[in-house]
Amino acid sequence: MSTIIIDGKKISQDIKDELKKEVEELNKKEIYPGLAVVLVGNNPASKVYVSNKKKACEYIGIRSFSYELPEETSEEELLNLIDVLNKDEKVNGILVQLPLPKHINEKKILLAINPKKDVDCFHPYNVGLITIGDLDGFLPCTPAGIIELIKRTNIDIEGKKCVVVGRSNIVGKPVSLLLLSNNGTVEICHSRTKNLSGICKEADILVAAIGKPKFITADMIKEGAVLIDVGINRLENGKLCGDIDFENCKEKAKAITPVPGGVGPMTIAMLMKNCVKAALMQN
Ligand code: GUN
C-alpha cells in the first residue's frame, strides 16, 4: 500500500477558504474580526512569519493592525501597547511574535494579554483550560493544526499509542494534551529519555518536535506508523528538512507530513481560526 503524504498546504488552504466564507457571513452581521500583530526587533524569521500572518488575514478578510517596534523598545512601552490593544474593541486578537529581545520579560508580556484576545493560546489561563480538557476556547495553533491534519486524513486517535518527542511549551506539551483529549494514549520523550528509540518504535502516531534535522530514522519507527514532523531545520545546502528522515521513513509509514508543506502552513490557518473565534466570543 502506498504511503499517504499529508498535504498541509492543501488542508490549510481548505481551512482558510472555510474561514473566508465564515467571515463573509459575520460581516453581514456587522462583525469584523481584527487581529493586532506585534513584532519587536529585527529577527529575520519573525519578520517572515509576521508577514505571512498578515497575508493570511488579508485573504480571509480579517482586519490586521500591524505594530513593528524597534529592538530598543522597553518592556514598559510594550506593556502600554498591550494595554491599549486589550481595550480596543476593533482588536479581537493580539499576537506578540516570539522570541522577544532579551531585555523584555516574555512571561510578563504574555500574562498582560487579555486571555479573551490570546489567539496564540499562550496565556496560562488558556493553557490551564486545555490542561483540564476544556477545548471550547482558543486552541494552541501548531498543536491544533497537527490534530486537524490527523483528523482530515481520516486517522483515528482514540486508543492509539501516541509518542511526542519534545516537551516545549509551544508544541510538545500542548500537543500531548490535545492528543490525550482525543483519547490517545500519550507518552512524552525528551533529551533525558532512556530508550527513546524503543519508545518511538511503539508509536502508532509519532510527533517529532525536537529541532534536530532527520533525528527520527527508519529503524526508530513502527511499520504503518503515522508520522507528524514539526521540525523546520535548514541544512548547509540551504534546503529545509524536518526532524524525521523523510526519504528513509516514508516507505515504512502509513502516513507522513513533508517539510515544508506539512505542519508549517497549519499554524497560521489555526491562528486565523482563533481570530474568528475571538470575534465571535466578543460579539
Ligand atoms: N514564535 C514561534 N512560533 C510562534 C507562534 O506560534 N506564535 C508567536 N506569537 N510567536 C512564535
Short mmCIF file of C-alpha atoms and ligand atoms in Angstrom, two decimals:
data_model
loop_
_atom_site.label_atom_id
_atom_site.label_comp_id
_atom_site.label_asym_id
_atom_site.label_seq_id
_atom_site.Cartn_x
_atom_site.Cartn_y
_atom_site.Cartn_z
CA MET A 1 0.00 0.00 0.00
CA SER A 2 1.35 3.41 -0.84
CA THR A 3 2.13 5.93 1.87
CA ILE A 4 -0.18 8.90 2.38
CA ILE A 5 1.77 12.15 2.10
CA ILE A 6 -0.26 14.50 4.29
CA ASP A 7 -0.70 17.71 2.31
CA GLY A 8 -0.65 20.53 4.86
CA LYS A 9 -0.69 23.14 2.15
CA LYS A 10 -3.96 21.84 0.74
CA ILE A 11 -5.57 21.24 4.15
CA SER A 12 -4.58 24.70 5.41
CA GLN A 13 -5.97 26.22 2.21
CA ASP A 14 -9.28 24.37 2.78
CA ILE A 15 -9.44 25.79 6.32
CA LYS A 16 -8.67 29.32 5.10
CA ASP A 17 -11.42 29.02 2.47
CA GLU A 18 -13.89 27.84 5.13
CA LEU A 19 -12.93 30.80 7.31
CA LYS A 20 -13.24 33.24 4.41
CA LYS A 21 -16.87 32.16 3.97
CA GLU A 22 -17.48 32.40 7.71
CA VAL A 23 -16.07 35.93 7.82
CA GLU A 24 -18.30 36.96 4.90
CA GLU A 25 -21.29 35.80 6.96
CA LEU A 26 -20.03 37.65 10.04
CA ASN A 27 -19.55 40.83 8.01
CA LYS A 28 -23.24 40.70 7.08
CA LYS A 29 -23.95 40.91 10.81
CA GLU A 30 -21.50 43.82 11.07
CA ILE A 31 -18.90 41.72 12.86
CA TYR A 32 -15.41 42.43 11.53
CA PRO A 33 -12.72 40.18 13.07
CA GLY A 34 -9.50 42.07 13.78
CA LEU A 35 -6.00 40.89 14.71
CA ALA A 36 -3.19 43.03 16.12
CA VAL A 37 0.23 41.70 15.11
CA VAL A 38 3.13 42.96 17.22
CA LEU A 39 6.74 42.47 16.19
CA VAL A 40 9.63 43.80 18.25
CA GLY A 41 13.09 43.95 16.68
CA ASN A 42 14.63 42.59 13.50
CA ASN A 43 14.62 38.80 13.76
CA PRO A 44 14.51 37.80 10.07
CA ALA A 45 12.48 34.60 10.64
CA SER A 46 9.95 36.51 12.78
CA LYS A 47 9.58 39.10 10.00
CA VAL A 48 8.68 36.35 7.53
CA TYR A 49 6.19 34.75 9.97
CA VAL A 50 4.53 38.10 10.72
CA SER A 51 4.28 38.97 7.04
CA ASN A 52 2.66 35.57 6.31
CA LYS A 53 0.18 36.09 9.16
CA LYS A 54 -0.83 39.47 7.73
CA LYS A 55 -1.23 37.98 4.25
CA ALA A 56 -3.49 35.23 5.62
CA CYS A 57 -5.64 37.89 7.36
CA GLU A 58 -5.99 39.75 4.10
CA TYR A 59 -7.00 36.58 2.23
CA ILE A 60 -9.67 35.63 4.76
CA GLY A 61 -10.95 39.15 5.32
CA ILE A 62 -9.67 39.64 8.85
CA ARG A 63 -8.58 43.20 9.60
CA SER A 64 -4.96 43.28 10.65
CA PHE A 65 -3.32 46.01 12.70
CA SER A 66 0.42 45.94 12.44
CA TYR A 67 2.88 47.19 15.08
CA GLU A 68 6.55 46.90 14.13
CA LEU A 69 8.60 48.23 17.01
CA PRO A 70 12.36 48.82 17.21
CA GLU A 71 14.70 46.42 19.02
CA GLU A 72 15.23 49.05 21.78
CA THR A 73 11.53 49.13 22.74
CA SER A 74 11.30 48.92 26.53
CA GLU A 75 9.20 46.39 28.41
CA GLU A 76 7.07 49.25 29.72
CA GLU A 77 6.39 50.58 26.22
CA LEU A 78 5.33 47.13 25.07
CA LEU A 79 3.10 46.67 28.13
CA ASN A 80 1.50 50.05 27.39
CA LEU A 81 0.77 48.98 23.81
CA ILE A 82 -0.79 45.73 25.02
CA ASP A 83 -2.96 47.70 27.44
CA VAL A 84 -4.22 49.88 24.56
CA LEU A 85 -4.89 46.79 22.38
CA ASN A 86 -6.67 45.00 25.26
CA LYS A 87 -9.11 47.93 25.43
CA ASP A 88 -9.56 48.42 21.67
CA GLU A 89 -12.86 46.88 20.56
CA LYS A 90 -11.71 46.61 16.94
CA VAL A 91 -8.94 44.28 18.08
CA ASN A 92 -10.28 40.79 18.80
CA GLY A 93 -6.92 39.03 18.88
CA ILE A 94 -3.43 40.08 19.96
CA LEU A 95 -0.37 38.29 18.68
CA VAL A 96 3.06 39.19 20.03
CA GLN A 97 5.61 37.42 17.87
CA LEU A 98 8.21 35.45 19.84
CA PRO A 99 11.09 35.47 20.58
CA LEU A 100 11.22 38.94 22.13
CA PRO A 101 14.51 40.83 22.63
CA LYS A 102 16.39 39.63 25.72
CA HIS A 103 15.71 42.76 27.82
CA ILE A 104 11.95 42.07 27.70
CA ASN A 105 10.43 39.52 30.08
CA GLU A 106 8.41 37.25 27.81
CA LYS A 107 6.35 35.77 30.64
CA LYS A 108 5.28 39.23 31.83
CA ILE A 109 4.19 40.19 28.31
CA LEU A 110 2.18 37.01 27.73
CA LEU A 111 0.46 37.47 31.11
CA ALA A 112 -0.52 41.03 30.18
CA ILE A 113 -2.54 39.96 27.13
CA ASN A 114 -6.25 39.70 27.89
CA PRO A 115 -6.92 35.91 27.81
CA LYS A 116 -10.03 36.60 25.69
CA LYS A 117 -7.74 38.06 22.99
CA ASP A 118 -4.95 35.48 23.39
CA VAL A 119 -5.21 33.91 19.91
CA ASP A 120 -1.82 32.19 20.34
CA CYS A 121 -3.20 30.39 23.41
CA PHE A 122 -0.02 31.18 25.36
CA HIS A 123 -1.65 32.76 28.46
CA PRO A 124 -1.53 30.43 31.49
CA TYR A 125 -5.31 30.80 31.86
CA ASN A 126 -5.90 29.37 28.38
CA VAL A 127 -3.17 26.75 28.80
CA GLY A 128 -4.96 25.78 32.03
CA LEU A 129 -8.25 25.29 30.19
CA ILE A 130 -6.53 22.96 27.71
CA THR A 131 -4.97 21.09 30.63
CA ILE A 132 -8.37 20.42 32.23
CA GLY A 133 -9.72 19.22 28.89
CA ASP A 134 -11.86 22.30 28.11
CA LEU A 135 -11.34 22.75 24.36
CA ASP A 136 -14.18 25.24 23.76
CA GLY A 137 -11.92 28.31 23.80
CA PHE A 138 -8.71 29.04 21.92
CA LEU A 139 -6.60 26.08 20.88
CA PRO A 140 -2.80 26.34 20.61
CA CYS A 141 -2.09 26.88 16.90
CA THR A 142 0.57 24.35 15.92
CA PRO A 143 -0.84 21.57 18.16
CA ALA A 144 -4.39 22.20 16.88
CA GLY A 145 -3.01 22.16 13.33
CA ILE A 146 -1.49 18.73 13.99
CA ILE A 147 -4.81 17.33 15.26
CA GLU A 148 -6.58 18.81 12.24
CA LEU A 149 -4.06 17.17 9.86
CA ILE A 150 -4.61 13.80 11.51
CA LYS A 151 -8.42 14.08 11.53
CA ARG A 152 -8.71 15.38 7.97
CA THR A 153 -6.63 12.41 6.83
CA ASN A 154 -9.28 10.17 8.45
CA ILE A 155 -6.89 8.76 11.01
CA ASP A 156 -8.37 7.84 14.40
CA ILE A 157 -6.53 8.99 17.51
CA GLU A 158 -8.70 7.13 20.02
CA GLY A 159 -6.86 4.31 21.75
CA LYS A 160 -3.71 4.83 19.69
CA LYS A 161 -0.26 4.91 21.21
CA CYS A 162 0.92 8.48 20.58
CA VAL A 163 4.56 9.37 21.19
CA VAL A 164 5.57 13.03 21.27
CA VAL A 165 9.28 13.76 21.03
CA GLY A 166 9.93 17.22 22.52
CA ARG A 167 8.43 18.99 25.54
CA SER A 168 8.31 22.66 24.55
CA ASN A 169 5.52 24.93 25.74
CA ILE A 170 4.63 25.84 22.15
CA VAL A 171 4.39 22.31 20.71
CA GLY A 172 5.41 19.23 22.74
CA LYS A 173 3.38 19.81 25.91
CA PRO A 174 0.19 21.21 24.36
CA VAL A 175 0.04 18.65 21.52
CA SER A 176 0.34 15.90 24.14
CA LEU A 177 -2.69 17.36 25.94
CA LEU A 178 -4.73 17.60 22.72
CA LEU A 179 -3.87 14.00 21.78
CA LEU A 180 -4.92 12.96 25.28
CA SER A 181 -8.21 14.87 24.98
CA ASN A 182 -8.78 12.95 21.75
CA ASN A 183 -8.40 9.71 23.72
CA GLY A 184 -4.89 8.88 22.58
CA THR A 185 -2.52 7.08 24.95
CA VAL A 186 0.31 9.57 25.16
CA GLU A 187 3.99 9.31 26.05
CA ILE A 188 6.30 12.34 26.00
CA CYS A 189 10.00 11.85 25.26
CA HIS A 190 12.81 14.39 25.57
CA SER A 191 16.58 14.76 25.75
CA ARG A 192 16.82 12.82 29.04
CA THR A 193 14.56 9.95 27.98
CA LYS A 194 16.09 6.48 28.26
CA ASN A 195 15.44 4.10 25.37
CA LEU A 196 13.93 6.84 23.21
CA SER A 197 14.35 4.72 20.12
CA GLY A 198 12.43 1.81 21.65
CA ILE A 199 9.58 4.08 22.76
CA CYS A 200 9.29 5.70 19.32
CA LYS A 201 9.15 2.25 17.75
CA GLU A 202 5.93 1.52 19.69
CA ALA A 203 4.16 4.62 18.37
CA ASP A 204 1.07 4.39 16.18
CA ILE A 205 1.26 8.18 15.91
CA LEU A 206 4.66 9.84 16.31
CA VAL A 207 5.01 13.61 16.65
CA ALA A 208 8.58 14.90 16.27
CA ALA A 209 9.19 18.40 17.66
CA ILE A 210 12.82 18.46 18.72
CA GLY A 211 14.54 20.76 16.27
CA LYS A 212 17.20 18.26 15.17
CA PRO A 213 17.43 17.52 11.44
CA LYS A 214 16.48 13.93 10.49
CA PHE A 215 16.65 12.85 14.16
CA ILE A 216 13.96 10.16 13.70
CA THR A 217 15.35 7.43 11.46
CA ALA A 218 13.65 4.47 9.79
CA ASP A 219 14.90 1.98 12.41
CA MET A 220 13.08 4.01 15.13
CA ILE A 221 9.57 3.72 13.69
CA LYS A 222 6.91 1.03 13.58
CA GLU A 223 5.67 -0.31 10.25
CA GLY A 224 2.43 1.53 9.46
CA ALA A 225 3.02 4.45 11.84
CA VAL A 226 1.60 7.93 11.27
CA LEU A 227 4.49 10.40 11.32
CA ILE A 228 3.97 14.09 12.08
CA ASP A 229 7.05 16.28 11.61
CA VAL A 230 7.07 19.68 13.34
CA GLY A 231 10.76 20.37 12.67
CA ILE A 232 11.94 23.11 10.34
CA ASN A 233 15.72 22.85 10.03
CA ARG A 234 17.92 24.49 7.44
CA LEU A 235 20.65 22.26 6.04
CA GLU A 236 24.05 23.51 4.89
CA ASN A 237 22.90 23.32 1.25
CA GLY A 238 20.14 25.81 2.11
CA LYS A 239 17.34 23.21 1.88
CA LEU A 240 14.76 22.77 4.61
CA CYS A 241 14.32 19.47 6.35
CA GLY A 242 12.29 18.15 9.25
CA ASP A 243 13.10 16.22 12.42
CA ILE A 244 12.19 12.99 10.61
CA ASP A 245 14.32 11.38 7.93
CA PHE A 246 11.53 11.65 5.36
CA GLU A 247 13.11 9.74 2.48
CA ASN A 248 14.01 6.69 4.56
CA CYS A 249 10.88 6.66 6.77
CA LYS A 250 8.23 7.20 4.16
CA GLU A 251 8.18 3.62 2.80
CA LYS A 252 7.57 2.20 6.25
CA ALA A 253 4.93 4.73 7.35
CA LYS A 254 1.20 4.66 6.78
CA ALA A 255 1.18 8.47 6.52
CA ILE A 256 3.79 11.20 6.85
CA THR A 257 3.92 15.00 6.74
CA PRO A 258 6.52 16.57 4.43
CA VAL A 259 8.75 19.53 5.34
CA PRO A 260 7.99 22.08 4.03
CA GLY A 261 4.27 21.79 3.28
CA GLY A 262 3.13 19.69 6.23
CA VAL A 263 2.60 21.10 9.72
CA GLY A 264 4.06 24.54 8.88
CA PRO A 265 1.14 26.05 6.94
CA MET A 266 -1.35 24.72 9.53
CA THR A 267 -0.12 27.02 12.31
CA ILE A 268 -1.30 30.15 10.52
CA ALA A 269 -4.59 28.56 9.45
CA MET A 270 -5.35 27.69 13.09
CA LEU A 271 -4.32 31.18 14.22
CA MET A 272 -6.86 32.56 11.77
CA LYS A 273 -9.46 30.17 13.18
CA ASN A 274 -8.76 31.53 16.68
CA CYS A 275 -9.16 35.11 15.40
CA VAL A 276 -12.61 34.33 14.01
CA LYS A 277 -13.49 32.57 17.26
CA ALA A 278 -12.28 35.61 19.22
CA ALA A 279 -14.57 37.89 17.21
CA LEU A 280 -17.50 35.53 17.81
CA MET A 281 -16.80 35.30 21.56
CA GLN A 282 -16.55 39.08 21.87
CA ASN A 283 -19.76 39.86 19.95
N1 GUN B 1 7.32 32.12 17.51
C1 GUN B 1 7.41 30.86 17.04
N2 GUN B 1 6.18 30.30 16.93
C2 GUN B 1 5.31 31.24 17.32
C3 GUN B 1 3.90 31.27 17.41
O1 GUN B 1 3.17 30.32 17.13
N3 GUN B 1 3.36 32.43 17.86
C4 GUN B 1 4.11 33.51 18.20
N4 GUN B 1 3.50 34.61 18.65
N5 GUN B 1 5.42 33.50 18.13
C5 GUN B 1 6.01 32.39 17.68
#
